[in-house]
Tab-separated table of C-alpha atoms in Angstrom:
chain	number	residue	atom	x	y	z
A	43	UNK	CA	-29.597	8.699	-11.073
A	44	UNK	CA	-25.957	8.919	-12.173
A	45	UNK	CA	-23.306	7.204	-10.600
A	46	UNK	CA	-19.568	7.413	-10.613
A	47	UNK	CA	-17.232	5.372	-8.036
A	48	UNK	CA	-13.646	5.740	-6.998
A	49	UNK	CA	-12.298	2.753	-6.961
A	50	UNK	CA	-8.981	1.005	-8.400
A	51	UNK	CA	-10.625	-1.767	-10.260
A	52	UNK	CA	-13.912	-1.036	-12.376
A	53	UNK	CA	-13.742	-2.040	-15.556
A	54	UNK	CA	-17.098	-3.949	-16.685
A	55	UNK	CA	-19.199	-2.159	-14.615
A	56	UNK	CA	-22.265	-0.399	-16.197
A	57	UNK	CA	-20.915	2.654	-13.968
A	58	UNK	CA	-18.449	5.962	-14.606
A	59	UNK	CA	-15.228	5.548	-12.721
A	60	UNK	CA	-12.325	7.064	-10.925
A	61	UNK	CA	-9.496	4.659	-10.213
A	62	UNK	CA	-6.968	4.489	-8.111
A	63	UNK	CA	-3.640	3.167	-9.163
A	64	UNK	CA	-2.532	0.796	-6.620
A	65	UNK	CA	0.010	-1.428	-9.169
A	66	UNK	CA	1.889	1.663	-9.318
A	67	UNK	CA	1.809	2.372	-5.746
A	68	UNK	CA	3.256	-1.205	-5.058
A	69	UNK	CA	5.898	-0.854	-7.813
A	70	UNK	CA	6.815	2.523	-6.308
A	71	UNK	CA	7.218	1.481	-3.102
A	72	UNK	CA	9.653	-1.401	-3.728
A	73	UNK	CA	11.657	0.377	-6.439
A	74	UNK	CA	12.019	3.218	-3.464
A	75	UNK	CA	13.344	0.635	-1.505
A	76	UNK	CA	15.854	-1.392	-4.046
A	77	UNK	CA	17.366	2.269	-4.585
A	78	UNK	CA	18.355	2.592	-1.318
A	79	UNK	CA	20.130	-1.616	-1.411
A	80	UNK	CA	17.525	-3.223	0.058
A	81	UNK	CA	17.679	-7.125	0.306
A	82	UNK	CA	15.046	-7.957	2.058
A	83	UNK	CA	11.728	-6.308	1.606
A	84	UNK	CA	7.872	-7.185	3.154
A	85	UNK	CA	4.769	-5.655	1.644
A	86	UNK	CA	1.751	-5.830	4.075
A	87	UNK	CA	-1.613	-6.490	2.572
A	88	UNK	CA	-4.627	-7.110	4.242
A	89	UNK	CA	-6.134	-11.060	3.491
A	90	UNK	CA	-9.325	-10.048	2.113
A	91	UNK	CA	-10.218	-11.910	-1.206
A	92	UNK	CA	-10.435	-8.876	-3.431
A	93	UNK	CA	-7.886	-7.205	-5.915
A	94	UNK	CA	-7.938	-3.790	-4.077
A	95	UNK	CA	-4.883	-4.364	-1.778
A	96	UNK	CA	-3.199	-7.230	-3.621
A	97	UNK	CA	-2.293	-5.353	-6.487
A	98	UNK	CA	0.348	-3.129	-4.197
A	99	UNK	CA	1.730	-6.822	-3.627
A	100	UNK	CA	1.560	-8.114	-7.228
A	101	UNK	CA	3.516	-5.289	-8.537
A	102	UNK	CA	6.030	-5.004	-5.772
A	103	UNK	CA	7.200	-8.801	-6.632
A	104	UNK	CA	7.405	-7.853	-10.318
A	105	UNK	CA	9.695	-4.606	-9.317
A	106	UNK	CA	11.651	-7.041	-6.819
A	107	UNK	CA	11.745	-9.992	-9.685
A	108	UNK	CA	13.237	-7.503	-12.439
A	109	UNK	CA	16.045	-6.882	-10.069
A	110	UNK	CA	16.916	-10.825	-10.325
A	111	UNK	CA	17.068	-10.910	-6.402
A	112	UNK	CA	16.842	-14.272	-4.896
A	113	UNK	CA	12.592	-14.565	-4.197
A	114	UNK	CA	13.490	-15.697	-0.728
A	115	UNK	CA	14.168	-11.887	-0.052
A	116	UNK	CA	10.261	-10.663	-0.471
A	117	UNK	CA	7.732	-11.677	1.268
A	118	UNK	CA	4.036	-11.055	0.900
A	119	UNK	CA	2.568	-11.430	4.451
A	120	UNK	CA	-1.276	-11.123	4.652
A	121	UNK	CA	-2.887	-9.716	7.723
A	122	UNK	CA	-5.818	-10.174	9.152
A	123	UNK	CA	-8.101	-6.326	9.185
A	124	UNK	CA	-10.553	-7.536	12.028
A	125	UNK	CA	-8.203	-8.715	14.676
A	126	UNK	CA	-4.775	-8.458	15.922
A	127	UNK	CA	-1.896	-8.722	13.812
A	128	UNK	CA	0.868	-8.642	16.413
A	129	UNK	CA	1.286	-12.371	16.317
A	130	UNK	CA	2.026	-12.341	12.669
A	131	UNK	CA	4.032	-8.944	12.686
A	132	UNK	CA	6.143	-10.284	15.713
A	133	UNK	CA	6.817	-13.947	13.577
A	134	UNK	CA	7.785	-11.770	10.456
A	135	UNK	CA	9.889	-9.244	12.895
A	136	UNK	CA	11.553	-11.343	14.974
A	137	UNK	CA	13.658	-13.870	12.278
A	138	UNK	CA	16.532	-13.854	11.455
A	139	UNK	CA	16.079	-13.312	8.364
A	140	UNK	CA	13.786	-10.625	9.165
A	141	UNK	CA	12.759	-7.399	6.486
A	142	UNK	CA	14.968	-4.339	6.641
A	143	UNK	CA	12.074	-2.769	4.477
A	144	UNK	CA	8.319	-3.006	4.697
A	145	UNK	CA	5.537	-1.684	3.281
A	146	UNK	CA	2.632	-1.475	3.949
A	147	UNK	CA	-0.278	-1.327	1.369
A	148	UNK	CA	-2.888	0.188	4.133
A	149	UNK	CA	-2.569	2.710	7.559
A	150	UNK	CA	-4.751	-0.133	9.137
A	151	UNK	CA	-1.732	-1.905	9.984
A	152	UNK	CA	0.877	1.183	11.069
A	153	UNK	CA	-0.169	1.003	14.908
A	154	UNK	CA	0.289	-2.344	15.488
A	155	UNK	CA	3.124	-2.099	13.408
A	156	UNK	CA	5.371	0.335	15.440
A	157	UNK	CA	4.234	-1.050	18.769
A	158	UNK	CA	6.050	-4.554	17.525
A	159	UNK	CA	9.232	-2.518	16.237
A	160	UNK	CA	9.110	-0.948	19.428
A	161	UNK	CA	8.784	-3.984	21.751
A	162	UNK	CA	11.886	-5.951	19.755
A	163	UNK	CA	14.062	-2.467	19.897
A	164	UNK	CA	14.149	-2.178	16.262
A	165	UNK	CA	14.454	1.712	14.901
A	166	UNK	CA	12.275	3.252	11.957
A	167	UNK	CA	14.681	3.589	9.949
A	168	UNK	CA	17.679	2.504	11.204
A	169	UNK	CA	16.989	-1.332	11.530
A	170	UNK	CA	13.831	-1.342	9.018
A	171	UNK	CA	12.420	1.012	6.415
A	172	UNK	CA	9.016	1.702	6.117
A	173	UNK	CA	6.771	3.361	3.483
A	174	UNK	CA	2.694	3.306	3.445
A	175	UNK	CA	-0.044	3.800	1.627
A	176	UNK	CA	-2.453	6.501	2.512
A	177	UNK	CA	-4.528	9.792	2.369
A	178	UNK	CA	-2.117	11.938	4.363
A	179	UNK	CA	1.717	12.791	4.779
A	180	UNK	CA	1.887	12.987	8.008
A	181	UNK	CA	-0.286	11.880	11.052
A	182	UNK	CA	0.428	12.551	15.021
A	183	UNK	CA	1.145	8.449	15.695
A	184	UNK	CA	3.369	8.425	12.545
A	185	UNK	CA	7.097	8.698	12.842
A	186	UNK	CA	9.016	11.538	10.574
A	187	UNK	CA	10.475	8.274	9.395
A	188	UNK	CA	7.546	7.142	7.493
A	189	UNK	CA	7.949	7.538	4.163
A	190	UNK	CA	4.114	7.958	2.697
A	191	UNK	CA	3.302	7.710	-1.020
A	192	UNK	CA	0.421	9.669	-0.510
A	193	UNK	CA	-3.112	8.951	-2.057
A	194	UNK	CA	-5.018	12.698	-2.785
A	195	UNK	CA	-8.385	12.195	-2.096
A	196	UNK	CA	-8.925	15.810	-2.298
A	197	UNK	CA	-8.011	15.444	-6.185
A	198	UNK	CA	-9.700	11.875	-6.511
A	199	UNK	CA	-13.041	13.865	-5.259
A	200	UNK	CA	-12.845	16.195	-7.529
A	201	UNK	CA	-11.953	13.970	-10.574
A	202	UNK	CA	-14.948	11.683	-9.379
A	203	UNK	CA	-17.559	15.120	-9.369
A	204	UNK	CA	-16.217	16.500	-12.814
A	205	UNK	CA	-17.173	13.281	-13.645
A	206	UNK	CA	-20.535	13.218	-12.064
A	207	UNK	CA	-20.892	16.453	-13.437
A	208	UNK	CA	-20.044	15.561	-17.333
A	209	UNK	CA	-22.498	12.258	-16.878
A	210	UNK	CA	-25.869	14.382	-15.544
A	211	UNK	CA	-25.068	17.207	-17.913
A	212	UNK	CA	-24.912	14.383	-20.578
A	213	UNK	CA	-20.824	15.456	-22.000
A	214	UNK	CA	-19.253	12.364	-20.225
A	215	UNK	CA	-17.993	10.163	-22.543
A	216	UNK	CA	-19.848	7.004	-22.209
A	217	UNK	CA	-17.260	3.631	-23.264
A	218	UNK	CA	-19.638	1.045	-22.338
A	219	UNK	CA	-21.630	1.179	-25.557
């Protein structure tokens, strides 16, 4: 049977692929944020052990290092995906040296993420910025002040069944021989 995945990292797999860009999504995001004078910036990624959400951080350092910012002013905080991450958010939140712009490389971490701005009195976007990662503009539990650099799964699907298409039909073109 054929195969294609979606995925952001598949090169030297025996398999057709649609990737997703997540470097540029991380650049993106902090080069939003430097244009608007941010000095201190968080990216959120989720502490797995994989490349799939640390490239959003990788690339948001290099935007925030060709700026020739002092390093103390990013931070790369790494949350936990199976169990709270108020006790980190609040740490991160609650210094004084504290982000005035996050973002966050997942939705996974938006709930718990508001409910922490909400408890310390800080204002989306007033007292912090935040942009995230996802598959829609706008949800119900997500503040007009969200800024979203939105992932289209709608065209990723498609992308991925052209593909699947080309590869059964025999017209994809095959780069692993």
């Amino acid at each position: 049977w054929p195969v294609v995945t979606v995925f952001d990292d598949c090169e030297g797999l025996p398999v057709h692929s649609v990737n997703l860009n997540n470097i540029a999504m991380g650049y993106d995001a902090a080069r939003r944020f430097l244009k608007l004078r941010h000095r201190r910036f968080a990216v959120l990624v989720p502490d797995t052990s994989g490349d799939y959400f640390s490239d959003h951080a990788v690339c948001s350092e290099q935007a925030w290092r060709e700026t020739g910012l002092p390093a103390e002013g990013f931070h790369r905080v790494c949350l936990p995906l199976n169990r709270s991450r108020v006790p980190a958010l609040r740490k991160l939140l609650a210094s004084e040296t504290r982000p005035t712009a996050i973002y966050s490389s997942t939705a996974t971490f938006l709930p718990e993420l508001l409910d922490v701005l909400r408890k310390l009195r800080l204002s989306v976007p007033r007292d912090v910025s935040l942009i995230m990662s996802a598959g829609a503009t706008r949800s119900p539990e997500m503040p007009r002040a969200v800024d979203t650099i939105l992932i289209n799964f709608q065209k990723v699907g498609r992308l991925a069944f052209d593909t699947l298409l080309a590869v059964y039909t025999g017209t994809a073109v095959n780069a692993l021989t």
